[in-house]
Short mmCIF file of C-alpha atoms in Angstrom, two decimals:
data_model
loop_
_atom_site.label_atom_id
_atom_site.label_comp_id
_atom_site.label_asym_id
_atom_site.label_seq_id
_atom_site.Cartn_x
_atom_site.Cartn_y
_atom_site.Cartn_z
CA UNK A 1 15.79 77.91 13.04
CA UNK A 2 15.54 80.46 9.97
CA UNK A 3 12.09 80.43 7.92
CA UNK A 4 12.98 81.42 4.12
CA UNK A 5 9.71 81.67 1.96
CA UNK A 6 8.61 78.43 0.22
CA UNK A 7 9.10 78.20 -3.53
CA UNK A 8 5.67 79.49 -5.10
CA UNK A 9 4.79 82.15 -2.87
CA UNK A 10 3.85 85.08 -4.35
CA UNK A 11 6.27 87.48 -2.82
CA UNK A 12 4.26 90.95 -3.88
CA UNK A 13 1.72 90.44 -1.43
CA UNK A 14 4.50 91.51 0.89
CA UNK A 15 5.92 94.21 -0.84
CA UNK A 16 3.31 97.16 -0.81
CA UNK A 17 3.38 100.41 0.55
CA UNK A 18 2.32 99.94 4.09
CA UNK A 19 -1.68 100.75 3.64
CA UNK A 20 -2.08 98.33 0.93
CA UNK A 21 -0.92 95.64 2.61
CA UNK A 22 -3.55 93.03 3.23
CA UNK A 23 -4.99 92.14 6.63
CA UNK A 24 -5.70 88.31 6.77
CA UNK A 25 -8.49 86.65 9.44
CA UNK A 26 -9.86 90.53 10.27
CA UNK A 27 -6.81 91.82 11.71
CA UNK A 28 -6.40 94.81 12.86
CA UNK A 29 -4.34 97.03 10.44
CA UNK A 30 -2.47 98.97 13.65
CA UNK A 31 -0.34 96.30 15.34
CA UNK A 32 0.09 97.09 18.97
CA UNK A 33 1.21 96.19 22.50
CA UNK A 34 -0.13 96.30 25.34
CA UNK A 35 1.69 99.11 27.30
CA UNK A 36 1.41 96.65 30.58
CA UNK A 37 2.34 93.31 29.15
CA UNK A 38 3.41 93.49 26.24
CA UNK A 39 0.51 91.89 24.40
CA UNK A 40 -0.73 92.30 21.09
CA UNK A 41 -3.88 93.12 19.53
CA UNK A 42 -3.87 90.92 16.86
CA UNK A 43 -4.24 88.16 19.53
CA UNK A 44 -7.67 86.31 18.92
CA UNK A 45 -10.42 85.98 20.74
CA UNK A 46 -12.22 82.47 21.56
CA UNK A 47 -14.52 81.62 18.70
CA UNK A 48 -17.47 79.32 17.17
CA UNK A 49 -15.24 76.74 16.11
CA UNK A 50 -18.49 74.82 14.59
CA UNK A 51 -18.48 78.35 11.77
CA UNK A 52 -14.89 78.11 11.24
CA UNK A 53 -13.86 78.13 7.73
CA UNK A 54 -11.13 79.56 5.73
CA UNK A 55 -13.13 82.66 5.19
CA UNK A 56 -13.42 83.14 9.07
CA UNK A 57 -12.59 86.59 10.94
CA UNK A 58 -11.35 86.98 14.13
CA UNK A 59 -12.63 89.23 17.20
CA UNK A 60 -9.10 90.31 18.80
CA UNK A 61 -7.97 91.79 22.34
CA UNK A 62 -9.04 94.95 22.69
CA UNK A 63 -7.28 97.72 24.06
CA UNK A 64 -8.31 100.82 26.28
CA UNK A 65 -7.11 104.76 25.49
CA UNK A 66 -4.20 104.13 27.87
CA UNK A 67 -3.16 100.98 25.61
CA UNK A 68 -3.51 98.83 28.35
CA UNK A 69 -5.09 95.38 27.65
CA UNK A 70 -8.47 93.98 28.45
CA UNK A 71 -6.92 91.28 29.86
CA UNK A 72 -4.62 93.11 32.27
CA UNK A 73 -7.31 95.97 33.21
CA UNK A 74 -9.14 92.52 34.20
CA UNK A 75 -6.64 90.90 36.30
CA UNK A 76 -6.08 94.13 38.09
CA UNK A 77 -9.73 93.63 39.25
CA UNK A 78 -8.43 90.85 41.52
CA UNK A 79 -6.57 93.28 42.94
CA UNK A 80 -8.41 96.52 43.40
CA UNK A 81 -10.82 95.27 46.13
CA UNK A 82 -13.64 95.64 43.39
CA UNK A 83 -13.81 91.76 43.88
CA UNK A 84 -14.43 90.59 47.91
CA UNK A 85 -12.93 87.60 48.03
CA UNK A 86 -13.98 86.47 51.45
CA UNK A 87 -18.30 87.70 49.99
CA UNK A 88 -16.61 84.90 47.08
CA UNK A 89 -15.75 82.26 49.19
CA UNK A 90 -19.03 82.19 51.30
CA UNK A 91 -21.08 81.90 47.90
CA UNK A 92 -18.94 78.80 46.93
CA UNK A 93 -19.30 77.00 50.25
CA UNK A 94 -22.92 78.31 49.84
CA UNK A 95 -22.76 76.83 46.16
CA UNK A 96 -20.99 73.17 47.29
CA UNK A 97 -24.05 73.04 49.88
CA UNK A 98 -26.85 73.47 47.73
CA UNK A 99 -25.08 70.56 45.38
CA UNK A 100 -23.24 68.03 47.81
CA UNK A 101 -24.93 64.47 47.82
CA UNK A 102 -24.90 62.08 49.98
CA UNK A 103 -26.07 59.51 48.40
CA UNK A 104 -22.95 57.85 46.86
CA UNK A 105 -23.56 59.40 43.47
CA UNK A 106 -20.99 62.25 42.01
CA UNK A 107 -22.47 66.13 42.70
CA UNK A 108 -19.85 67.72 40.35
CA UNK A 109 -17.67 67.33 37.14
CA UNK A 110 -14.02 68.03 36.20
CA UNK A 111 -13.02 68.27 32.83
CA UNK A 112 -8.83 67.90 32.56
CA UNK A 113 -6.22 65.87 31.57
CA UNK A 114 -4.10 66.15 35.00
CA UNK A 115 -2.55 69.48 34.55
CA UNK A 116 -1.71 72.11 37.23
CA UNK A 117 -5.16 73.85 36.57
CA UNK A 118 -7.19 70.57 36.60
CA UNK A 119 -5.35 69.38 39.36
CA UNK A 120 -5.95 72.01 41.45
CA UNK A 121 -9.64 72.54 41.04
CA UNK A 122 -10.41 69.11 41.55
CA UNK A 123 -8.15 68.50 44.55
CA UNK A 124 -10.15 71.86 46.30
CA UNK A 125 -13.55 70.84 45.30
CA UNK A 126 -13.00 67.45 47.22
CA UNK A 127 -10.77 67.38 50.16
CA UNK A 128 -11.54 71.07 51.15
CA UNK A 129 -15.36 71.48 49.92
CA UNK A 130 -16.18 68.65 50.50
CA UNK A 131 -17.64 67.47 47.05
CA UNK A 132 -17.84 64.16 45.30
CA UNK A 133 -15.91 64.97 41.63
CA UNK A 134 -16.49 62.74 38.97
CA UNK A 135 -13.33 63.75 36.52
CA UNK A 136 -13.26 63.14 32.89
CA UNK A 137 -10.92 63.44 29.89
CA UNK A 138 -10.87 64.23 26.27
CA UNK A 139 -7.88 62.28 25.27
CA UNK A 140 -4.62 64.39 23.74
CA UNK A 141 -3.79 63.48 20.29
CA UNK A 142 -0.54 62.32 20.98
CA UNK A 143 0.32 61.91 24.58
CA UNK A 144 3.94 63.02 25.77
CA UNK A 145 5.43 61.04 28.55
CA UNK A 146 5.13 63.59 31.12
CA UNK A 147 1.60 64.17 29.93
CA UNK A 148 0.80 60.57 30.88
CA UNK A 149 2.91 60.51 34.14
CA UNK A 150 0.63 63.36 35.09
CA UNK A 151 -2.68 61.85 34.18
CA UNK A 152 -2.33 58.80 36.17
CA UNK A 153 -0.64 60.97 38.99
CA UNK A 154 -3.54 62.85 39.52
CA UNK A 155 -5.96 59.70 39.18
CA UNK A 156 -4.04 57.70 41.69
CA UNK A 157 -2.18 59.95 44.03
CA UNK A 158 -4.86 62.84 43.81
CA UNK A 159 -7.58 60.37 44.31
CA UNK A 160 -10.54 60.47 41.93
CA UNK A 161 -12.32 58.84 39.44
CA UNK A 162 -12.22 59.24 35.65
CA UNK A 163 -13.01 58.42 32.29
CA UNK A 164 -10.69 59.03 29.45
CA UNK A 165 -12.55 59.31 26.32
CA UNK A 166 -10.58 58.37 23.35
CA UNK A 167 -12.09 59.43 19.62
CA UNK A 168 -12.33 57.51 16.92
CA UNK A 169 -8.16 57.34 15.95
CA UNK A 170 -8.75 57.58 11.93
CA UNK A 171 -11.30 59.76 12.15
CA UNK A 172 -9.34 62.27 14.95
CA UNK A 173 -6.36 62.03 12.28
CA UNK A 174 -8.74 62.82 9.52
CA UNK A 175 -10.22 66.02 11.34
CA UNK A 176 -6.28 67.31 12.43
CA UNK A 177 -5.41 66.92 8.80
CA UNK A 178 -7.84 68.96 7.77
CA UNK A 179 -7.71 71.33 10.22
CA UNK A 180 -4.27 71.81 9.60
CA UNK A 181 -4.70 72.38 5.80
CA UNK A 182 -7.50 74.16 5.60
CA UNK A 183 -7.10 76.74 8.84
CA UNK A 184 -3.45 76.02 10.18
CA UNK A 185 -5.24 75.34 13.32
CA UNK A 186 -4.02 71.29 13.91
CA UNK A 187 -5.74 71.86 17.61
CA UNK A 188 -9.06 71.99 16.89
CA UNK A 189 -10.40 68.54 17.44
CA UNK A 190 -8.96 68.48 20.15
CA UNK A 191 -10.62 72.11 21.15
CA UNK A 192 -14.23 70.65 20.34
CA UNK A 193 -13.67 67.64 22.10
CA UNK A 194 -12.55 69.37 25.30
CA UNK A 195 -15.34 71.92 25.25
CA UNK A 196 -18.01 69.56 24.83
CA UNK A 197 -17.38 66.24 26.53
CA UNK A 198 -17.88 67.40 30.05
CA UNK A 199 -21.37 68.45 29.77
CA UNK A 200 -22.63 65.33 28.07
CA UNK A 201 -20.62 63.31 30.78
CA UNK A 202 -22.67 65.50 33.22
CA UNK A 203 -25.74 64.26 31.32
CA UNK A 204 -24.75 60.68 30.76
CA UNK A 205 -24.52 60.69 35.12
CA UNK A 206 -26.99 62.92 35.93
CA UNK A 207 -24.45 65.18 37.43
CA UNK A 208 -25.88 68.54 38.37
CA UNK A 209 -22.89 71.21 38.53
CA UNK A 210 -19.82 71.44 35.98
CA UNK A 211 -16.75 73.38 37.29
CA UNK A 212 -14.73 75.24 34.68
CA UNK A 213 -11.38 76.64 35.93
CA UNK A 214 -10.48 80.14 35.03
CA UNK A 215 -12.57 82.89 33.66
CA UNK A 216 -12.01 83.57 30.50
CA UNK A 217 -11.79 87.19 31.26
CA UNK A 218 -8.09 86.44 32.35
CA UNK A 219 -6.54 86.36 29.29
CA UNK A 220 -9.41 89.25 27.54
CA UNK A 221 -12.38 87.94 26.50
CA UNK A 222 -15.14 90.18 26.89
CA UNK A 223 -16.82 88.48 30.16
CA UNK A 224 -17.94 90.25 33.39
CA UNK A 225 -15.74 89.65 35.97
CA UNK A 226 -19.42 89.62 37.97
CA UNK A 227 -20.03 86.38 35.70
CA UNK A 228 -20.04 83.30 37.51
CA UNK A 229 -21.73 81.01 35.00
CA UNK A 230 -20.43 79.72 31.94
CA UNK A 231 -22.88 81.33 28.67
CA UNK A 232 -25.11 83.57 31.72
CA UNK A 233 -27.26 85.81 30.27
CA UNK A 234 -26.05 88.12 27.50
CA UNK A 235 -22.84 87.84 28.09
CA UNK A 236 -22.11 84.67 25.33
CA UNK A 237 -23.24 86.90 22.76
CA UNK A 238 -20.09 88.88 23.65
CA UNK A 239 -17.55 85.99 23.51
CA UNK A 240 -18.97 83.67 20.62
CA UNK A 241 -16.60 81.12 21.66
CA UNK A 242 -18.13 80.70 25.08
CA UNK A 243 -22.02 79.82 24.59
CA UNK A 244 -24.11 76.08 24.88
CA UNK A 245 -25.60 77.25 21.79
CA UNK A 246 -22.57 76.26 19.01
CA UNK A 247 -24.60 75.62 16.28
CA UNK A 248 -27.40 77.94 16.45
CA UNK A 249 -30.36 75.50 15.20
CA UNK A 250 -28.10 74.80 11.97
CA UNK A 251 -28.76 71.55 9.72
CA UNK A 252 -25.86 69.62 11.09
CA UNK A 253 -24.59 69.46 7.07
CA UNK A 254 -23.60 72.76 7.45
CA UNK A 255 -21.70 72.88 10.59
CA UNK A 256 -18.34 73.18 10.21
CA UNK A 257 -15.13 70.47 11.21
CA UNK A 258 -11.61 71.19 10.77
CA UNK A 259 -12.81 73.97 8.09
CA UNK A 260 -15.11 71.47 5.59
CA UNK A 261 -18.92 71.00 6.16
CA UNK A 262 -20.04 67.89 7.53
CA UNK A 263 -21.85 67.65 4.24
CA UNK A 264 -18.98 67.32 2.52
CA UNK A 265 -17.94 64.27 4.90
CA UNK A 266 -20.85 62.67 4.75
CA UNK A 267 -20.43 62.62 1.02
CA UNK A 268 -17.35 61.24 0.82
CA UNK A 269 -18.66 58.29 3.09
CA UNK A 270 -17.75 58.87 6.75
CA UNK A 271 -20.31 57.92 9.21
CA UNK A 272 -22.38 60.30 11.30
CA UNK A 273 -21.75 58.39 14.51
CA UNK A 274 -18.15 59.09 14.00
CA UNK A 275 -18.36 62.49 14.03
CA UNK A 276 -20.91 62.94 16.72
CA UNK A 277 -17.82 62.98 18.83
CA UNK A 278 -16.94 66.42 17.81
CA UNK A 279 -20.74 68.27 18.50
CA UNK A 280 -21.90 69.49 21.43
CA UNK A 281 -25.50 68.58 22.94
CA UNK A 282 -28.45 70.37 22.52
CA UNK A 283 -28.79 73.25 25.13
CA UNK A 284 -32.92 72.21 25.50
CA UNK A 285 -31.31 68.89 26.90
CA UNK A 286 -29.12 70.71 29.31
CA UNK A 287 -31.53 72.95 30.23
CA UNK A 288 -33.71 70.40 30.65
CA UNK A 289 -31.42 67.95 33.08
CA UNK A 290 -30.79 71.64 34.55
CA UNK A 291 -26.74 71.68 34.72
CA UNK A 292 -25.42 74.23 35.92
CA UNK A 293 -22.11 75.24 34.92
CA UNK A 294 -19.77 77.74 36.92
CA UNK A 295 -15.99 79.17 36.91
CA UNK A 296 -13.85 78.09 40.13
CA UNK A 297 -12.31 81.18 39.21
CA UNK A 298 -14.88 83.50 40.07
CA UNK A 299 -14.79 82.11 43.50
CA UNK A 300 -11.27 81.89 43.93
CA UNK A 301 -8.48 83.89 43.44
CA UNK A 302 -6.39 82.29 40.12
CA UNK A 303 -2.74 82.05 39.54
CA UNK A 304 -1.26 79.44 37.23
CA UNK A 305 1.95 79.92 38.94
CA UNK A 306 0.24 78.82 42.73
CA UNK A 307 -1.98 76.33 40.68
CA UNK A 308 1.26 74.31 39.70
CA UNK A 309 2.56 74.39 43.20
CA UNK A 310 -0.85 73.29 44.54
CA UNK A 311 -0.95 70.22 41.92
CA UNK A 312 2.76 69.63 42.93
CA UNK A 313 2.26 68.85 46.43
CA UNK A 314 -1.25 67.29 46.26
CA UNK A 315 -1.73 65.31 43.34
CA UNK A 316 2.24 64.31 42.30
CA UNK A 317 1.99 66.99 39.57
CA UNK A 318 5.62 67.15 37.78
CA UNK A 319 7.35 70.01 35.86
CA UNK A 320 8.69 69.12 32.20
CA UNK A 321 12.25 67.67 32.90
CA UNK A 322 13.00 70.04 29.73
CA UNK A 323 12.19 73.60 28.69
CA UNK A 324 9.00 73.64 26.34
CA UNK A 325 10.01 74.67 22.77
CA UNK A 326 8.69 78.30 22.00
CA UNK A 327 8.98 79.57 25.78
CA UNK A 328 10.93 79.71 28.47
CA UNK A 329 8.18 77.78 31.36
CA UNK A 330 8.08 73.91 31.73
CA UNK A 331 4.84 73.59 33.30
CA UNK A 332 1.91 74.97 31.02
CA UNK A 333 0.09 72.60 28.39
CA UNK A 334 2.60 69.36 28.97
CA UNK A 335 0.46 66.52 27.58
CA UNK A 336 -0.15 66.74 23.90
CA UNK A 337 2.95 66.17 20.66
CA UNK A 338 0.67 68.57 19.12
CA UNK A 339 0.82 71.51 21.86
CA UNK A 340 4.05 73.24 20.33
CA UNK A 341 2.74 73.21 17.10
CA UNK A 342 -0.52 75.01 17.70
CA UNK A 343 1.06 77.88 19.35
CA UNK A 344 3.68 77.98 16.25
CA UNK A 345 0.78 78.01 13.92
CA UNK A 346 -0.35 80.89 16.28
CA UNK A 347 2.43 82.81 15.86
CA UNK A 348 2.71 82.30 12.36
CA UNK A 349 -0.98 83.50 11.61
CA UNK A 350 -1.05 86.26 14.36
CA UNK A 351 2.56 87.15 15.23
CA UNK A 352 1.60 86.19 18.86
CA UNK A 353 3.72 83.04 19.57
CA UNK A 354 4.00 80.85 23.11
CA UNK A 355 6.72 83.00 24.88
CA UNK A 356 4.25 85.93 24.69
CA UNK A 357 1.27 84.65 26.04
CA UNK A 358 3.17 83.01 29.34
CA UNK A 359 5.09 86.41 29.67
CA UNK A 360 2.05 87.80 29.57
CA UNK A 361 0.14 85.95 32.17
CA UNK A 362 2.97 86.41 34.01
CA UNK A 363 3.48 89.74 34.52
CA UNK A 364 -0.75 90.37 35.11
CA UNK A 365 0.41 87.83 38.37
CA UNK A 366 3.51 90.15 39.24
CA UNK A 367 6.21 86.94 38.43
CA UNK A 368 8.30 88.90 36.57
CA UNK A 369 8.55 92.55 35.11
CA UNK A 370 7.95 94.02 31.00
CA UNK A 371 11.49 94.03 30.41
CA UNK A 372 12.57 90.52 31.41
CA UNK A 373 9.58 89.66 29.55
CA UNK A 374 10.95 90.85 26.33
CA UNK A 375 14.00 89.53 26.94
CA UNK A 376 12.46 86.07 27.15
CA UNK A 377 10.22 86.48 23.81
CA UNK A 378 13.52 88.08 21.91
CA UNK A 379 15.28 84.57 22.99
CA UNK A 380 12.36 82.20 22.38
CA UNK A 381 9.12 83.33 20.28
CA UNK A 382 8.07 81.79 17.71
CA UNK A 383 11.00 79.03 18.43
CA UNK A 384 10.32 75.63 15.85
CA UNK A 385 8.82 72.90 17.99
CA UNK A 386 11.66 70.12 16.71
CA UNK A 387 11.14 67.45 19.64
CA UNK A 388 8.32 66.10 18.43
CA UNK A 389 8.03 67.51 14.69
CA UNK A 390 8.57 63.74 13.20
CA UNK A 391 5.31 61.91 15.54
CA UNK A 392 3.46 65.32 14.35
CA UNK A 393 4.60 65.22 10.44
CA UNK A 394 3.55 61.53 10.28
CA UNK A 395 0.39 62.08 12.45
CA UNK A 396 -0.96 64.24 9.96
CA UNK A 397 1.01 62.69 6.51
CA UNK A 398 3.13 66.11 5.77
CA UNK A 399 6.89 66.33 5.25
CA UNK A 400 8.39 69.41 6.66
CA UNK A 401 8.30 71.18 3.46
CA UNK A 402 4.51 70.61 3.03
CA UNK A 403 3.92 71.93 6.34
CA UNK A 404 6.17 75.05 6.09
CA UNK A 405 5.02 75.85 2.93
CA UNK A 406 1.37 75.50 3.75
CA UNK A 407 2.40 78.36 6.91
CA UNK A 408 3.73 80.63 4.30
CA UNK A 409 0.23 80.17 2.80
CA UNK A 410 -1.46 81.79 6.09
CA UNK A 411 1.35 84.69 7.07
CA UNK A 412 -0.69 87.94 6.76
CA UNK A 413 1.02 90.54 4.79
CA UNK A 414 0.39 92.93 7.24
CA UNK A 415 2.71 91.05 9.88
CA UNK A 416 4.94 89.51 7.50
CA UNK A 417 8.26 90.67 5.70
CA UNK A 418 10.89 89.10 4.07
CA UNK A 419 14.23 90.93 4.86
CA UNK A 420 17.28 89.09 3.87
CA UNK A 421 15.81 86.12 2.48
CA UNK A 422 13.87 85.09 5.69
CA UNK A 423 10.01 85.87 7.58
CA UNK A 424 10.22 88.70 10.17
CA UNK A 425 7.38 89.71 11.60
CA UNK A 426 7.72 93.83 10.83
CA UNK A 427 6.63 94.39 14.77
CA UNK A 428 7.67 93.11 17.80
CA UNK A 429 7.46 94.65 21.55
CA UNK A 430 11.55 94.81 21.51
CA UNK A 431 11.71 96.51 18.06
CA UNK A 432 9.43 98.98 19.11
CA UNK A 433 11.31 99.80 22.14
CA UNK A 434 14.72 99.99 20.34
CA UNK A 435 13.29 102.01 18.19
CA UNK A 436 12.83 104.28 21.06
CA UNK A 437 16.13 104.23 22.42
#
């Protein structure tokens, strides 16, 4: 599909000497790619989303002197023998021993909605560990067939328990709208949900020890692959989207949902209980239940690509029957209508679309190599997310117009170009390397 700018938009922000072009969101002026994977560094960081606003900047990967990745010089940790693996297992059996209970009451919590990665950790912590796994789910704004299919797969041939939390409908709609408008970021609800639902679960059943999967380090946040705990120490202050302290003692008025204050809400006559949803709990309250919260993945070895066999053969897992739009894979983020069009918004904002960050991942976990990585992203980034455009339009009360216009809104002119009458980002990993040739 071919993007043409939107009647309205002021073209000239586009069409500056190279310097003068503006950076949106913080960006880094220099685009570049990671000389390993391919990656960019405009790619952001995990964030407060309780402070996001339109005026928000982003923290982005960064990159060493070698232009290798964060992300990749991480993974290669796995690999280097800086991590013992077998010192790693011991702590985790050490870990499921000082939590197990006997007692017929749940020792540990799995956030998820049935995917390869949830799967997975839950199906370990139980059948091999030895653990009693209470699982729980934020519910998906829209759920795709195979998204459902998987849920109640890993519910019923996995074996566990769960709740499935489902927000208030209007209000979820109300949030995604809003979101969309005012940050091009339709995900977010969902985000806060996800992020915060586990630990009050934990605190609604007493429930001592929250597993998280991977670290976040994996994909280049700035976390210590020595880090075991989610928000230990110092190192949340590094990665402000990973702390139990969102909202930093702020009047709740001012905290931020889907870009507008709750203020502002409140104002125009929505209900505080319906957006209590959305915030996290106080950390005194965690603190003082004492949850603990930890990364399988700093105990175990993670690859998404052995993840999705492992929830294949133990908990029914299933592959998309069709490729997902914007990549080339079929079994990462399967559950949600709104999936494709938060990593188009991505790639519309940040040039960094769907097709990168799986290549990406992928070649950190030797699957494939840089050049049949760019090969894949020439064929499908930043492809339009059709199959389920009309459920998404309506969900959020946009016609495609409205929607494409409003992404024209958020292109950066620093990534942006119009070149016979249609958006091209002015860097990608395979221009750069024709350019070489």
């Amino acid at each position: 599909m071919k993007f043409c700018p939107s009647p309205g938009v002021n073209l000239s922000r586009f069409d500056k000497p190279t310097d003068e072009l503006e950076m949106l969101y913080g960006l880094p002026r220099k685009v570049m790619f990671c000389t390993n994977c391919n990656m960019s560094n405009q790619q952001p960081m995990s964030s407060n989303e309780y402070s996001h606003n339109k005026d928000s900047t982003k923290t982005t990967l960064s990159f060493d002197a070698e232009g290798v990745c964060h992300a990749c010089r991480f993974n290669r940790l796995k690999e280097t023998g800086e991590i013992d693996w077998d010192e790693r297992e011991l702590e985790l059996q050490e870990l499921c021993n000082q939590y197990r209970r006997k007692d017929g009451s749940y020792d540990c919590i799995v956030g998820g909605s049935g995917g390869k990665d949830s799967a997975m950790q839950s199906h370990l912590l139980k059948y091999k560990y030895g653990m009693h796994p209470l699982t729980v789910t934020w519910s998906p704004h829209l759920y795709t067939d195979i998204g459902w299919k998987n849920f109640q797969n890993w519910v019923h041939v996995g074996g566990f328990d769960n709740f499935l939390y489902t927000p208030n409908g209007k209000i979820h709609r109300l949030l995604t709208r809003n979101a969309t408008i005012n940050l091009l970021h339709p995900f977010q609800p969902f985000i806060l949900g996800q992020k915060t639902f586990v630990a009050k679960m934990a605190a609604q059943f007493n429930i001592p020890l929250i597993f998280y999967g991977e670290m976040p380090g994996e994909y280049g946040e700035k976390i210590s692959h020595k880090t075991s705990s989610y928000a230990s120490g110092g190192n949340a202050a590094e990665s402000e989207g990973f702390t139990l302290d969102y909202l930093g003692g702020r009047d709740v008025r001012d905290i931020y949902l889907g870009g507008k204050q709750i203020g502002a809400y409140l104002d125009e006559g929505v209900e505080l209980v319906d957006l209590m949803s959305y915030l996290p709990m106080p950390p005194e309250e965690l603190e003082r239940k004492g949850i603990d919260f930890k990364y399988l993945g700093y105990y175990k070895r993670w690859v998404p690509q052995e993840a999705y066999y492992y929830a294949v053969e133990n908990t029914g897992f299933e592959a998309n029957p069709v490729r997902t739009e914007g990549t080339y894979s079929k079994y990462n983020s399967l559950d949600d209508k709104v999936d494709g069009f938060f990593y188009f918004t991505r790639w519309i904002k940040f040039g960094v679309g769907r097709a990168m960050m799986d290549s990406a991942q992928e070649i950190r976990n030797h699957h494939i190599d840089k050049q049949e990585a760019i090969a894949l992203m020439k064929r499908y980034e930043g492809e339009y997310p059709a199959r389920y455009e009309k459920e998404f339009l309506e969900y959020i009360g946009m016609t495609r117009e409205e929607f494409l216009a409003l992404c024209d809104r958020f292109r950066s002119p620093h990534l942006w170009k119009v070149e016979d009458g249609e958006w091209r980002l002015r860097y990608t990993p395979w221009d750069l390397i024709e350019s070489r040739a």
